PDB file of C-alpha atoms in Angstrom:
ATOM      1  CA  MET A   1       0.000   0.000   0.000  1.00  0.00           C
ATOM      2  CA  ALA A   2       1.500   3.309  -1.100  1.00  0.00           C
ATOM      3  CA  MET A   3       1.590   5.991   1.576  1.00  0.00           C
ATOM      4  CA  ILE A   4       1.914   9.785   1.536  1.00  0.00           C
ATOM      5  CA  GLU A   5       3.731  11.493   4.397  1.00  0.00           C
ATOM      6  CA  MET A   6       1.656  14.325   5.821  1.00  0.00           C
ATOM      7  CA  THR A   7       1.959  16.976   8.490  1.00  0.00           C
ATOM      8  CA  VAL A   8      -0.665  18.664  10.609  1.00  0.00           C
ATOM      9  CA  GLU A   9      -1.688  21.964   9.023  1.00  0.00           C
ATOM     10  CA  GLY A  10      -3.840  22.791  12.028  1.00  0.00           C
ATOM     11  CA  ILE A  11      -7.001  22.227  14.009  1.00  0.00           C
ATOM     12  CA  GLY A  12     -10.158  23.821  12.740  1.00  0.00           C
ATOM     13  CA  ILE A  13     -13.860  24.089  13.351  1.00  0.00           C
ATOM     14  CA  ASP A  14     -16.211  23.409  10.436  1.00  0.00           C
ATOM     15  CA  PRO A  15     -19.387  25.421   9.777  1.00  0.00           C
ATOM     16  CA  GLN A  16     -21.387  22.921  11.873  1.00  0.00           C
ATOM     17  CA  ASN A  17     -19.050  23.648  14.817  1.00  0.00           C
ATOM     18  CA  ARG A  18     -17.319  20.243  14.613  1.00  0.00           C
ATOM     19  CA  PRO A  19     -13.551  20.081  15.199  1.00  0.00           C
ATOM     20  CA  LEU A  20     -11.271  18.677  12.537  1.00  0.00           C
ATOM     21  CA  VAL A  21      -7.584  18.153  11.994  1.00  0.00           C
ATOM     22  CA  LEU A  22      -6.305  19.156   8.571  1.00  0.00           C
ATOM     23  CA  LEU A  23      -3.389  17.130   7.240  1.00  0.00           C
ATOM     24  CA  ARG A  24      -1.345  18.188   4.232  1.00  0.00           C
ATOM     25  CA  ASP A  25       1.389  16.713   2.106  1.00  0.00           C
ATOM     26  CA  GLU A  26       4.817  18.304   1.779  1.00  0.00           C
ATOM     27  CA  ASP A  27       3.964  19.974  -1.539  1.00  0.00           C
ATOM     28  CA  ARG A  28       0.715  21.426  -0.128  1.00  0.00           C
ATOM     29  CA  LYS A  29      -1.212  19.852  -3.006  1.00  0.00           C
ATOM     30  CA  THR A  30      -3.193  17.289  -1.024  1.00  0.00           C
ATOM     31  CA  PHE A  31      -5.174  18.165   2.090  1.00  0.00           C
ATOM     32  CA  VAL A  32      -7.008  15.532   4.148  1.00  0.00           C
ATOM     33  CA  PRO A  33      -9.598  16.773   6.660  1.00  0.00           C
ATOM     34  CA  ILE A  34     -10.370  14.346   9.500  1.00  0.00           C
ATOM     35  CA  TRP A  35     -13.224  15.176  11.874  1.00  0.00           C
ATOM     36  CA  ILE A  36     -12.289  14.512  15.494  1.00  0.00           C
ATOM     37  CA  GLY A  37     -13.619  14.948  19.007  1.00  0.00           C
ATOM     38  CA  PRO A  38     -13.177  18.109  21.080  1.00  0.00           C
ATOM     39  CA  ALA A  39     -10.799  16.488  23.601  1.00  0.00           C
ATOM     40  CA  GLU A  40      -8.541  15.217  20.822  1.00  0.00           C
ATOM     41  CA  ALA A  41      -8.628  18.629  19.125  1.00  0.00           C
ATOM     42  CA  ILE A  42      -7.463  20.276  22.356  1.00  0.00           C
ATOM     43  CA  SER A  43      -4.740  17.667  22.836  1.00  0.00           C
ATOM     44  CA  ILE A  44      -3.428  18.092  19.284  1.00  0.00           C
ATOM     45  CA  GLN A  45      -3.571  21.903  19.458  1.00  0.00           C
ATOM     46  CA  MET A  46      -1.759  21.958  22.799  1.00  0.00           C
ATOM     47  CA  GLU A  47       1.048  19.910  21.302  1.00  0.00           C
ATOM     48  CA  LEU A  48       1.176  22.131  18.183  1.00  0.00           C
ATOM     49  CA  ASP A  49       1.463  25.152  20.498  1.00  0.00           C
ATOM     50  CA  ASN A  50       4.066  23.427  22.716  1.00  0.00           C
ATOM     51  CA  ARG A  51       1.817  23.967  25.750  1.00  0.00           C
ATOM     52  CA  GLN A  52       1.608  21.543  28.648  1.00  0.00           C
ATOM     53  CA  ARG A  53      -0.885  21.095  31.410  1.00  0.00           C
ATOM     54  CA  PRO A  54       0.264  20.747  35.015  1.00  0.00           C
ATOM     55  CA  ARG A  55      -0.918  17.112  34.917  1.00  0.00           C
ATOM     56  CA  PRO A  56      -0.606  14.843  31.859  1.00  0.00           C
ATOM     57  CA  MET A  57      -3.550  14.535  29.497  1.00  0.00           C
ATOM     58  CA  THR A  58      -4.395  11.090  28.084  1.00  0.00           C
ATOM     59  CA  HIS A  59      -2.053  11.369  25.076  1.00  0.00           C
ATOM     60  CA  ASP A  60       0.745  12.671  27.301  1.00  0.00           C
ATOM     61  CA  LEU A  61       0.168   9.711  29.618  1.00  0.00           C
ATOM     62  CA  MET A  62       0.377   7.255  26.702  1.00  0.00           C
ATOM     63  CA  ALA A  63       3.580   8.901  25.413  1.00  0.00           C
ATOM     64  CA  ASN A  64       5.055   8.703  28.937  1.00  0.00           C
ATOM     65  CA  ILE A  65       4.134   5.013  29.216  1.00  0.00           C
ATOM     66  CA  PHE A  66       5.759   4.265  25.856  1.00  0.00           C
ATOM     67  CA  ARG A  67       8.910   6.164  26.865  1.00  0.00           C
ATOM     68  CA  ASP A  68       9.169   4.585  30.331  1.00  0.00           C
ATOM     69  CA  LEU A  69       8.661   1.066  28.940  1.00  0.00           C
ATOM     70  CA  GLY A  70      11.165   1.576  26.115  1.00  0.00           C
ATOM     71  CA  ILE A  71       8.515   1.452  23.381  1.00  0.00           C
ATOM     72  CA  SER A  72       9.067   3.665  20.334  1.00  0.00           C
ATOM     73  CA  LEU A  73       6.272   4.951  18.145  1.00  0.00           C
ATOM     74  CA  LEU A  74       7.843   4.600  14.697  1.00  0.00           C
ATOM     75  CA  LYS A  75       4.976   5.976  12.616  1.00  0.00           C
ATOM     76  CA  VAL A  76       1.230   6.256  12.429  1.00  0.00           C
ATOM     77  CA  THR A  77      -0.753   5.342   9.354  1.00  0.00           C
ATOM     78  CA  VAL A  78      -4.233   6.351   8.265  1.00  0.00           C
ATOM     79  CA  ASN A  79      -5.106   3.192   6.364  1.00  0.00           C
ATOM     80  CA  ASP A  80      -8.759   3.247   5.410  1.00  0.00           C
ATOM     81  CA  PHE A  81     -11.949   5.258   5.130  1.00  0.00           C
ATOM     82  CA  SER A  82     -15.188   3.315   5.108  1.00  0.00           C
ATOM     83  CA  ASP A  83     -18.767   4.241   6.049  1.00  0.00           C
ATOM     84  CA  GLN A  84     -17.647   7.779   6.974  1.00  0.00           C
ATOM     85  CA  VAL A  85     -15.067   6.399   9.454  1.00  0.00           C
ATOM     86  CA  TYR A  86     -11.285   6.745   9.235  1.00  0.00           C
ATOM     87  CA  TYR A  87      -9.058   3.878  10.407  1.00  0.00           C
ATOM     88  CA  ALA A  88      -5.483   4.264  11.614  1.00  0.00           C
ATOM     89  CA  SER A  89      -2.674   2.238  13.143  1.00  0.00           C
ATOM     90  CA  LEU A  90       0.178   2.845  15.542  1.00  0.00           C
ATOM     91  CA  HIS A  91       3.443   1.137  14.557  1.00  0.00           C
ATOM     92  CA  LEU A  92       5.279   0.421  17.813  1.00  0.00           C
ATOM     93  CA  GLN A  93       8.814  -0.897  18.257  1.00  0.00           C
ATOM     94  CA  VAL A  94       8.594  -3.013  21.422  1.00  0.00           C
ATOM     95  CA  GLY A  95      11.954  -4.762  21.156  1.00  0.00           C
ATOM     96  CA  GLU A  96      15.096  -4.530  19.097  1.00  0.00           C
ATOM     97  CA  GLY A  97      14.280  -6.805  16.164  1.00  0.00           C
ATOM     98  CA  GLU A  98      12.235  -6.191  13.057  1.00  0.00           C
ATOM     99  CA  LYS A  99       9.735  -8.778  14.302  1.00  0.00           C
ATOM    100  CA  ASP A 100       9.245  -6.644  17.399  1.00  0.00           C
ATOM    101  CA  VAL A 101       7.236  -4.008  15.508  1.00  0.00           C
ATOM    102  CA  GLN A 102       3.573  -4.192  16.470  1.00  0.00           C
ATOM    103  CA  GLU A 103       0.729  -2.602  14.516  1.00  0.00           C
ATOM    104  CA  ILE A 104      -2.094  -1.473  16.813  1.00  0.00           C
ATOM    105  CA  ASP A 105      -5.522  -0.265  15.648  1.00  0.00           C
ATOM    106  CA  ALA A 106      -6.207   3.344  16.703  1.00  0.00           C
ATOM    107  CA  ARG A 107      -8.496   6.249  15.984  1.00  0.00           C
ATOM    108  CA  PRO A 108      -6.714   8.723  13.688  1.00  0.00           C
ATOM    109  CA  SER A 109      -7.145  11.535  16.213  1.00  0.00           C
ATOM    110  CA  ASP A 110      -5.363   9.544  18.922  1.00  0.00           C
ATOM    111  CA  ALA A 111      -2.703   8.355  16.475  1.00  0.00           C
ATOM    112  CA  ILE A 112      -2.011  11.925  15.320  1.00  0.00           C
ATOM    113  CA  ALA A 113      -1.872  13.251  18.900  1.00  0.00           C
ATOM    114  CA  LEU A 114       0.675  10.558  19.781  1.00  0.00           C
ATOM    115  CA  ALA A 115       2.664  11.077  16.560  1.00  0.00           C
ATOM    116  CA  LEU A 116       3.108  14.752  17.383  1.00  0.00           C
ATOM    117  CA  ARG A 117       4.428  13.861  20.834  1.00  0.00           C
ATOM    118  CA  ALA A 118       6.763  11.180  19.442  1.00  0.00           C
ATOM    119  CA  LYS A 119       7.782  13.393  16.515  1.00  0.00           C
ATOM    120  CA  CYS A 120       7.220  10.513  14.103  1.00  0.00           C
ATOM    121  CA  ALA A 121       5.813  10.295  10.598  1.00  0.00           C
ATOM    122  CA  ILE A 122       2.099  10.564   9.855  1.00  0.00           C
ATOM    123  CA  LEU A 123       1.347   8.563   6.711  1.00  0.00           C
ATOM    124  CA  VAL A 124      -1.931   8.481   4.787  1.00  0.00           C
ATOM    125  CA  SER A 125      -2.643   5.748   2.247  1.00  0.00           C
ATOM    126  CA  ASP A 126      -3.070   6.791  -1.358  1.00  0.00           C
ATOM    127  CA  ALA A 127      -6.551   5.237  -1.287  1.00  0.00           C
ATOM    128  CA  VAL A 128      -7.635   7.396   1.678  1.00  0.00           C
ATOM    129  CA  ALA A 129      -6.129  10.516   0.092  1.00  0.00           C
ATOM    130  CA  GLU A 130      -8.010   9.750  -3.130  1.00  0.00           C
ATOM    131  CA  LYS A 131     -11.341   9.172  -1.328  1.00  0.00           C
ATOM    132  CA  THR A 132     -11.223  12.034   1.170  1.00  0.00           C
ATOM    133  CA  GLY A 133      -8.393  14.317   0.159  1.00  0.00           C
ATOM    134  CA  ILE A 134      -8.746  17.626  -1.544  1.00  0.00           C
ATOM    135  CA  GLN A 135      -6.293  18.106  -4.399  1.00  0.00           C
ATOM    136  CA  VAL A 136      -5.153  21.673  -4.962  1.00  0.00           C
ATOM    137  CA  GLU A 137      -2.459  23.233  -7.065  1.00  0.00           C
ATOM    138  CA  GLU A 138      -0.976  25.957  -4.861  1.00  0.00           C
ATOM    139  CA  ALA A 139      -1.240  29.407  -6.350  1.00  0.00           C
ATOM    140  CA  GLU A 140       1.845  31.631  -6.540  1.00  0.00           C
ATOM    141  CA  ASP A 141       0.333  33.846  -3.868  1.00  0.00           C
ATOM    142  CA  SER A 142      -1.690  32.078  -1.240  1.00  0.00           C
ATOM    143  CA  SER A 143      -4.519  34.602  -1.080  1.00  0.00           C
ATOM    144  CA  PRO A 144      -8.082  33.507  -1.801  1.00  0.00           C
ATOM    145  CA  SER A 145      -7.964  35.529  -5.036  1.00  0.00           C
ATOM    146  CA  GLY A 146      -4.879  33.490  -5.941  1.00  0.00           C
ATOM    147  CA  LEU A 147      -7.005  30.367  -5.593  1.00  0.00           C
ATOM    148  CA  ASP A 148      -9.549  31.869  -7.993  1.00  0.00           C
ATOM    149  CA  ASP A 149      -6.783  32.506 -10.552  1.00  0.00           C
ATOM    150  CA  GLU A 150      -5.541  28.959 -10.079  1.00  0.00           C
ATOM    151  CA  ILE A 151      -8.980  27.529 -10.846  1.00  0.00           C
ATOM    152  CA  GLU A 152      -8.839  29.059 -14.324  1.00  0.00           C
ATOM    153  CA  ASP A 153      -5.301  27.801 -15.037  1.00  0.00           C
ATOM    154  CA  ASP A 154      -5.440  24.368 -13.382  1.00  0.00           C
ATOM    155  CA  ASP A 155      -5.888  21.333 -15.620  1.00  0.00           C
ATOM    156  CA  ASP A 156      -5.312  18.776 -12.831  1.00  0.00           C
ATOM    157  CA  ALA A 157      -8.020  19.753 -10.339  1.00  0.00           C
ATOM    158  CA  SER A 158     -11.629  19.975 -11.416  1.00  0.00           C
ATOM    159  CA  PRO A 159     -13.651  23.086 -10.551  1.00  0.00           C
ATOM    160  CA  GLU A 160     -15.724  20.871  -8.249  1.00  0.00           C
ATOM    161  CA  GLU A 161     -12.605  19.829  -6.285  1.00  0.00           C
ATOM    162  CA  ILE A 162     -11.419  23.423  -5.982  1.00  0.00           C
ATOM    163  CA  ASP A 163     -14.893  24.554  -4.926  1.00  0.00           C
ATOM    164  CA  LYS A 164     -15.047  21.750  -2.339  1.00  0.00           C
ATOM    165  CA  PHE A 165     -11.711  22.865  -0.883  1.00  0.00           C
ATOM    166  CA  ILE A 166     -12.628  26.560  -0.852  1.00  0.00           C
ATOM    167  CA  LYS A 167     -15.978  25.835   0.836  1.00  0.00           C
ATOM    168  CA  LEU A 168     -14.233  23.691   3.456  1.00  0.00           C
ATOM    169  CA  LEU A 169     -11.671  26.364   4.245  1.00  0.00           C
ATOM    170  CA  GLU A 170     -14.164  29.256   4.202  1.00  0.00           C
ATOM    171  CA  GLY A 171     -15.880  27.824   7.258  1.00  0.00           C
ATOM    172  CA  VAL A 172     -12.813  26.479   9.013  1.00  0.00           C
ATOM    173  CA  ASP A 173     -10.953  28.442  11.639  1.00  0.00           C
ATOM    174  CA  LEU A 174      -7.415  27.072  11.810  1.00  0.00           C
ATOM    175  CA  GLY A 175      -6.531  29.237  14.775  1.00  0.00           C
ATOM    176  CA  GLY A 176      -4.239  31.720  13.021  1.00  0.00           C
ATOM    177  CA  GLU A 177      -0.494  31.254  13.085  1.00  0.00           C
ATOM    178  CA  SER A 178      -0.530  29.045  16.182  1.00  0.00           C
ATOM    179  CA  GLY A 179      -2.233  26.294  14.179  1.00  0.00           C
ATOM    180  CA  LYS A 180       0.598  26.046  11.654  1.00  0.00           C
ATOM    181  CA  ASN A 181       3.095  23.221  11.857  1.00  0.00           C
TER     182      ASN A 181
END
């Protein structure tokens, strides 16, 4: 299964007031929105902002357990999207050999929160990116009017895909500069 490495662009709120995490590829041509719970959104945003609570939150606790037990989170993968549900896995090194890598089923929001703490790769399968991703050719200037110009010149992305992306981002608050990774 081919995978695309992605980073967290930020946490946002959609027009229906639901939190989401927006992943993007290195070239900023593919964006994958994943709707998540409020607690996970806070946990991810706190890590993006390098803020810590006086007591560990759940994802901090898990990262501490991994560290104290000598378990390394190698990568997280978003493997599937079916019936409006995303599926992800944690890839944990629990020993020293190649056979000691364990793949554990996880919600993408939890996997992403842990990946940020472990500073490991977030990979999205090509199939998931095709089903749920928004393909955009980045305009020379990143202003909304630049996106409009790009729609006219872009042969790769259909007007429907561009419109879908613009409508998503119009209603999403990515929290300003603090949401950037």
